[in-house]
Short mmCIF file of C-alpha atoms and ligand atoms in Angstrom, two decimals:
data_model
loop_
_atom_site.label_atom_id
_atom_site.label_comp_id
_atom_site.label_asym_id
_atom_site.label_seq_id
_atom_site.Cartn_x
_atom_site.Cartn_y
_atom_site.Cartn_z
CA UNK A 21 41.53 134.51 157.49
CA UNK A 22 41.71 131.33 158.83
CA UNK A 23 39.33 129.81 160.85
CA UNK A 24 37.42 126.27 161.39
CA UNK A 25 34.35 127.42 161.50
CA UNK A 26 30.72 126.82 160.62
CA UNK A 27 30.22 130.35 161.46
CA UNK A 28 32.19 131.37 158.25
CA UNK A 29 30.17 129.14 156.16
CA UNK A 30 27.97 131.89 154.88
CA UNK A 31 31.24 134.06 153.89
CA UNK A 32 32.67 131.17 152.53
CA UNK A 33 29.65 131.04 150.62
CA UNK A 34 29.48 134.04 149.20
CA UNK A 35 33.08 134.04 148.40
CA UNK A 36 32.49 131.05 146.24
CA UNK A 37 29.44 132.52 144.56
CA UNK A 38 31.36 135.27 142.98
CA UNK A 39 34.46 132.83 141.77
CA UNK A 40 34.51 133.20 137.90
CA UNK A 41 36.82 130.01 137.50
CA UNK A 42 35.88 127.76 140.30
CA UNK A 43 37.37 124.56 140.96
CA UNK A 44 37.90 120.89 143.21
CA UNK A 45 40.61 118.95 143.98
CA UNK A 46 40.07 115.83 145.72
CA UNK A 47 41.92 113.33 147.54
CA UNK A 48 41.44 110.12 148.76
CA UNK A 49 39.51 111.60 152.06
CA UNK A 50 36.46 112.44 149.73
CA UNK A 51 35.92 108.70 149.18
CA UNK A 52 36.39 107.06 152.87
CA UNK A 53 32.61 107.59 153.30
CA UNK A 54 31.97 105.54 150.31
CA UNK A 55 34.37 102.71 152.20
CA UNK A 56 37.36 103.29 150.46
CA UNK A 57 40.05 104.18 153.21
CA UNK A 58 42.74 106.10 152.53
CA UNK A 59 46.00 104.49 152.44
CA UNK A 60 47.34 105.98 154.89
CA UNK A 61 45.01 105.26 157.75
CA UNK A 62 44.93 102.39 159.94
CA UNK A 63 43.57 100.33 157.96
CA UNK A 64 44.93 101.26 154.59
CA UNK A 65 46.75 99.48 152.19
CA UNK A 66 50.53 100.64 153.35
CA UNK A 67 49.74 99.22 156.76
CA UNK A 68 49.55 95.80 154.42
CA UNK A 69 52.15 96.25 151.67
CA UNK A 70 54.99 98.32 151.36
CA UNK A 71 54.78 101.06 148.78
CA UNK A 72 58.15 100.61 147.47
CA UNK A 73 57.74 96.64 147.02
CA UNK A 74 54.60 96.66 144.88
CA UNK A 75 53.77 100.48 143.79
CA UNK A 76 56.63 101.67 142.23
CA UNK A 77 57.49 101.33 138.50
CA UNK A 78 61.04 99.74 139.28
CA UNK A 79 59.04 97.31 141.67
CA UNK A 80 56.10 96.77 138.64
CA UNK A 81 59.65 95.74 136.15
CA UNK A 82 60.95 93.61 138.42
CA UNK A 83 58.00 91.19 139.36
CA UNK A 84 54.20 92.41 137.79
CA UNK A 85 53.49 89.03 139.46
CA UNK A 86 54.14 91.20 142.94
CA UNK A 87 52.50 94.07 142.23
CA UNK A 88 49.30 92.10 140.81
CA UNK A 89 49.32 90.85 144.47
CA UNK A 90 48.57 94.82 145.60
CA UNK A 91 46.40 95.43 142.15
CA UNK A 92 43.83 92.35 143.13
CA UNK A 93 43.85 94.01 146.71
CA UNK A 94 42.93 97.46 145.62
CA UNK A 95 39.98 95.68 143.43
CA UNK A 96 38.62 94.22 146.04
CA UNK A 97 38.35 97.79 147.89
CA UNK A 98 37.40 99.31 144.87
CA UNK A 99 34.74 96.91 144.18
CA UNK A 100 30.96 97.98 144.23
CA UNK A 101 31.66 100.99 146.09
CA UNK A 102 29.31 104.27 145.05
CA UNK A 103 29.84 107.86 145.99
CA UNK A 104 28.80 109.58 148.74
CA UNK A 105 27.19 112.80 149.06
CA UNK A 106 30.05 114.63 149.16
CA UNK A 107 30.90 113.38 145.55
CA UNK A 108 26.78 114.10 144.63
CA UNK A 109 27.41 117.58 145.80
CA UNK A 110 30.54 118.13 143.54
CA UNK A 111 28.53 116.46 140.17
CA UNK A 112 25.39 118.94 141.09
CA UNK A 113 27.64 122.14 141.64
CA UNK A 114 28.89 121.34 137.71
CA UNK A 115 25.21 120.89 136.52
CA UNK A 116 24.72 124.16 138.02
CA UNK A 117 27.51 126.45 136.58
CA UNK A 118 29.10 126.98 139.89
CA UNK A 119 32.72 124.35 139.06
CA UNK A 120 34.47 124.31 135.76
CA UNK A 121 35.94 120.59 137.05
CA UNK A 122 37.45 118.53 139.47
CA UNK A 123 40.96 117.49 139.76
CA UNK A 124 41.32 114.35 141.30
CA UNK A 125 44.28 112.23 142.75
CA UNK A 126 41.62 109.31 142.93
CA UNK A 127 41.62 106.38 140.46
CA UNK A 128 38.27 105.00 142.14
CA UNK A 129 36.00 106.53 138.92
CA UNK A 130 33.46 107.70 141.46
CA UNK A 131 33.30 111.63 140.36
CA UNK A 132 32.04 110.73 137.17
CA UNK A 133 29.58 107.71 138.67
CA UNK A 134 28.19 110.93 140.77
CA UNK A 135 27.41 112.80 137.87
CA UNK A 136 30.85 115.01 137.65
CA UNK A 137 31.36 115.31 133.68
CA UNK A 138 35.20 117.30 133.55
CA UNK A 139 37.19 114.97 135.64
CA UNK A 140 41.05 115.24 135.91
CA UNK A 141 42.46 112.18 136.88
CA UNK A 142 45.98 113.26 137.65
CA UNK A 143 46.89 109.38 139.14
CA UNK A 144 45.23 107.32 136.56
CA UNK A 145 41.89 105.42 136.72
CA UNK A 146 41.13 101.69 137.39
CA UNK A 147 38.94 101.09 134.71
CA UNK A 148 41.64 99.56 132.15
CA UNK A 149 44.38 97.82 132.02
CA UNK A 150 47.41 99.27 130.04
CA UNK A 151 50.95 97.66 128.50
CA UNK A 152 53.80 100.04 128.94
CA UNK A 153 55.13 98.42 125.96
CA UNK A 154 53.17 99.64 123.17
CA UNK A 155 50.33 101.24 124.65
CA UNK A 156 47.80 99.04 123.89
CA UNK A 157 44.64 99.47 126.37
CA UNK A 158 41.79 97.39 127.35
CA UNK A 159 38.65 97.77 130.08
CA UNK A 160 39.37 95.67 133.26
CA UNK A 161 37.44 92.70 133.96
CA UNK A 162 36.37 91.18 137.00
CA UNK A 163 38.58 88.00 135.70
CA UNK A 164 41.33 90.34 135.84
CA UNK A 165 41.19 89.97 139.54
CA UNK A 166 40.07 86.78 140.63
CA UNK A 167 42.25 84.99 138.48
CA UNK A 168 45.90 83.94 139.62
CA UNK A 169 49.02 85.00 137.44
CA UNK A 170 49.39 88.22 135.65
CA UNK A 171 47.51 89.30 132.53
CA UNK A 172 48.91 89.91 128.94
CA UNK A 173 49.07 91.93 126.67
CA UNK A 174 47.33 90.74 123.30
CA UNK A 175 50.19 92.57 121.11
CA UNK A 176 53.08 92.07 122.01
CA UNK A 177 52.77 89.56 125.26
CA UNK A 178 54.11 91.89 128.20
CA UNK A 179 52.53 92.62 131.47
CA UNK A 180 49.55 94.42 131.74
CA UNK A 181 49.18 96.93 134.22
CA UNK A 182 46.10 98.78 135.74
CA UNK A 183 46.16 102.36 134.18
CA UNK A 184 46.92 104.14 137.66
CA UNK A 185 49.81 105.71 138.21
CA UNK A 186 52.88 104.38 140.23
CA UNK A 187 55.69 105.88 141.55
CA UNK A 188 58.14 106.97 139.21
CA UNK A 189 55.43 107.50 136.41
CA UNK A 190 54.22 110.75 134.64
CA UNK A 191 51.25 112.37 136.85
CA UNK A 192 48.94 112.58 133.73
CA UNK A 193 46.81 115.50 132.47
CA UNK A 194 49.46 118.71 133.71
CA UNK A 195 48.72 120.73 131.09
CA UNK A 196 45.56 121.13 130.93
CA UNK A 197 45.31 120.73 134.82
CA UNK A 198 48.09 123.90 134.53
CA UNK A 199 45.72 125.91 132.75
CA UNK A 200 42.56 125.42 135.03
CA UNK A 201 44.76 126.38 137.80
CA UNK A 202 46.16 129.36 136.06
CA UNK A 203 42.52 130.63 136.04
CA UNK A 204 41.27 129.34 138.82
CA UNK A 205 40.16 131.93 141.72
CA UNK A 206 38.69 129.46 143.76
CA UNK A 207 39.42 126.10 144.92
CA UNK A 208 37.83 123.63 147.10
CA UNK A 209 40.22 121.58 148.03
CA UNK A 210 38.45 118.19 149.82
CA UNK A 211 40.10 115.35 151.54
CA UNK A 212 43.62 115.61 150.65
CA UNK A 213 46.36 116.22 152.89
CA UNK A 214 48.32 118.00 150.51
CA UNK A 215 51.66 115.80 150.28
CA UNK A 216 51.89 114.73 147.39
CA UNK A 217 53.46 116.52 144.61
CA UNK A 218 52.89 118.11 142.33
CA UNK A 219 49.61 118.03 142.86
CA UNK A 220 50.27 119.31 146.48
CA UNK A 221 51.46 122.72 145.05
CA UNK A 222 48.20 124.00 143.57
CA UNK A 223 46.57 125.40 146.23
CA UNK A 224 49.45 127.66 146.99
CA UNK A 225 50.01 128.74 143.51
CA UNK A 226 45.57 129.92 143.30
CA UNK A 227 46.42 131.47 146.93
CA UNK A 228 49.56 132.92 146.01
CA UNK A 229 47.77 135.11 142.53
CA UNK A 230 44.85 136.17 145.11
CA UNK A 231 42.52 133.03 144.90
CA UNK A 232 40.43 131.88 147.58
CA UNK A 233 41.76 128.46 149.08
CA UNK A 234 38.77 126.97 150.76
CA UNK A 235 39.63 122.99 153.05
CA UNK A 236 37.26 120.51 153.74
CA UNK A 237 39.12 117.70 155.63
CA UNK A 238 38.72 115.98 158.97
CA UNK A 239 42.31 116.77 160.34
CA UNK A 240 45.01 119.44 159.88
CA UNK A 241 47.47 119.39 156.73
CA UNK A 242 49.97 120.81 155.17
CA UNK A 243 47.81 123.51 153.42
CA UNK A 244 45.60 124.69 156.69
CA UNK A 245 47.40 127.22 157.93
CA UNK A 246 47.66 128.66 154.05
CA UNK A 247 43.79 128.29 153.16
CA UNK A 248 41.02 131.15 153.26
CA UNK A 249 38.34 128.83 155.04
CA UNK A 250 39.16 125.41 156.63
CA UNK A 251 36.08 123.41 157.14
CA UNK A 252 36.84 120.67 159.67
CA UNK A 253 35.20 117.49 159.50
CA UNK A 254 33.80 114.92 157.09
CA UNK A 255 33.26 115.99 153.88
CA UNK A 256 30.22 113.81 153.18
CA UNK A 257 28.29 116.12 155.28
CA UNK A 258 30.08 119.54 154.86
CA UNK A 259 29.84 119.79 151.37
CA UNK A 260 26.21 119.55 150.87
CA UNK A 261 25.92 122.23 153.59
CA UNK A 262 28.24 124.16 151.98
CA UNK A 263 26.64 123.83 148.53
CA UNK A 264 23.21 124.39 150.49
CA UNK A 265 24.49 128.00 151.72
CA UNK A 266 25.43 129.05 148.07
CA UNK A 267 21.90 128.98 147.50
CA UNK A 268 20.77 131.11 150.70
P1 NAD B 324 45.96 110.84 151.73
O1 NAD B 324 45.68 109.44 152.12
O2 NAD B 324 47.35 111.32 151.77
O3 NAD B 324 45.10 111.85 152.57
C1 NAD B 324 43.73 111.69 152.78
C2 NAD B 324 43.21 112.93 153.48
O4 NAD B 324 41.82 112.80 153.64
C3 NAD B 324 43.81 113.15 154.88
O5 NAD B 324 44.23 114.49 155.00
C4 NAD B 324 42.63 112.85 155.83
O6 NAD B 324 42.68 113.67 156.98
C5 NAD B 324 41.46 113.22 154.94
N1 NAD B 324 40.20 112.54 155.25
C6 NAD B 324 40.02 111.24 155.62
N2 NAD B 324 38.71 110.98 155.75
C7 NAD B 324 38.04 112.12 155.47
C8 NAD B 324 36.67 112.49 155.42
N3 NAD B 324 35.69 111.62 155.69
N4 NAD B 324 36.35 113.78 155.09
C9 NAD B 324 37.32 114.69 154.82
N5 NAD B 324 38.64 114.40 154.85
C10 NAD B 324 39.00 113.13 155.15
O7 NAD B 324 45.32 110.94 150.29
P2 NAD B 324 45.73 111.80 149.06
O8 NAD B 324 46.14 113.16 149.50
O9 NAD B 324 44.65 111.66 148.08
O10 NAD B 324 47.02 111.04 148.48
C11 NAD B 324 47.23 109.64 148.53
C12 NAD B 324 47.36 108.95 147.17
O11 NAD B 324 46.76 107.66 147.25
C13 NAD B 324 46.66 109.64 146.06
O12 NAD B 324 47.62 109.96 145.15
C14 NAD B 324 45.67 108.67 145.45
O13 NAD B 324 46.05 108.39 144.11
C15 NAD B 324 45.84 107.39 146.19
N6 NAD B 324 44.58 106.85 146.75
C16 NAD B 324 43.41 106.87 146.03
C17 NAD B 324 42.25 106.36 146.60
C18 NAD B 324 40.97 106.39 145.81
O14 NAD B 324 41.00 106.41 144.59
N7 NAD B 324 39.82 106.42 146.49
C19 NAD B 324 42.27 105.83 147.88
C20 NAD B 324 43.47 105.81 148.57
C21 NAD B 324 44.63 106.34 147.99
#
């Protein structure tokens, strides 16, 4: 089946209710309403800087000085924002036994400021700062980004980088995010428009072993066509109705 419907909310519903491994995965679309755009839209950062000039790991080598241009840009996005109820509705499906976690392609930290406790952040987090030298790791402060130049690492002097991750770097946390997925028989998968590998690939692979693929996102993607129930709109207000008809 695949409809947009908020007819099929109830059947989504009780589809959901019977999932024994329930999951999320999010994508920057879960956090617009919390006035984080994605960076893809309009007014998102790749309209302002080229991805392949300051997001890269060959680009981050070549001038941190650069790519601290985009970093202190991002922090001032990222600053202050809090979740929406979209994110509130993913932390209070955990509390209630109905999601095992959420996988997230966001580095914004705003699943766990919701309440979420299993978080998967496959593209890093912004909370620290990181050397790719020897590993050391520190929390960000708000010096970090108001100051000029490029911090250092207290070892052994290199750049520091914010611990997301760039292009060209390791998605972190596969294997375990490989074994949620290789139990999972349902997914919500919310504001993502499924593009970006590998992380792309696992709603095909829960649809593909008989797992229910349900999409919460304001446009058409890559996965629509694929998923069980496509929920069109914005997520801040579909998922609490959806987590409101689990309980109906
Ligand atoms: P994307 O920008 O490729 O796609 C965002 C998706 O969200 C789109 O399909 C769009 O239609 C949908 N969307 C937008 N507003 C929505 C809303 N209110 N409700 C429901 N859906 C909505 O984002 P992506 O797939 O996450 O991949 C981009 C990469 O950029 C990610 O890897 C992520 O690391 C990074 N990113 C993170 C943040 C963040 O941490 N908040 C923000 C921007 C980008």
């Amino acid at each position: 089946m695949n409809e947009t419907s908020w007819g099929l909310l109830d059947e989504a519903a009780a589809a959901f209710r019977g999932a024994r491994h329930p999951l999320a995965l999010t994508g920057a679309g879960i956090s617009v309403e919390s006035g984080i755009p994605d960076f893809r839209s309009d007014d998102g950062l790749w309209r302002r800087f080229d991805p392949a000039e300051c997001a890269t790991l060959e680009a981050f080598h070549r001038s941190p000085a650069k790519a601290w241009h985009f970093y202190r840009a991002l922090g001032e996005i990222l600053a202050g924002k809090l979740p929406n109820p979209a994110h509130q509705a993913l932390a209070e499906l955990e509390r209630r036994g109905r999601l095992r976690a959420v996988i997230t392609q966001n580095i914004d930290g705003l699943h766990q400021v919701a309440g979420s406790r299993r978080v998967l952040e496959v593209h890093g987090e912004h909370r620290h700062l990181h050397c790719l030298g020897c590993g050391w790791k520190r929390p960000v402060s708000p010096a970090d980004y108001s100051e000029e130049g490029v911090p250092a690492c207290r070892h052994c002097r290199r750049a520091l980088k914010p611990n997301v991750v760039l292009f060209g770097e390791l998605v972190r946390e596969l294997q375990e995010v490989d074994r949620e997925i290789e139990a999972c028989d349902a997914l919500l998968v919310i504001g993502t428009s499924a593009e970006v590998y590998p992380v792309a690939e696992l709603p095909f692979r829960v649809g593909s072993r008989g797992g229910r693929v349900f999409e919460f996102n304001v446009a058409e993607t890559a996965l629509t066509g694929d998923a069980d129930f496509t929920f069109r709109g914005k997520c801040a207000a579909l998922l609490p109705a959806f987590v409101q008809a689990l309980d109906e």
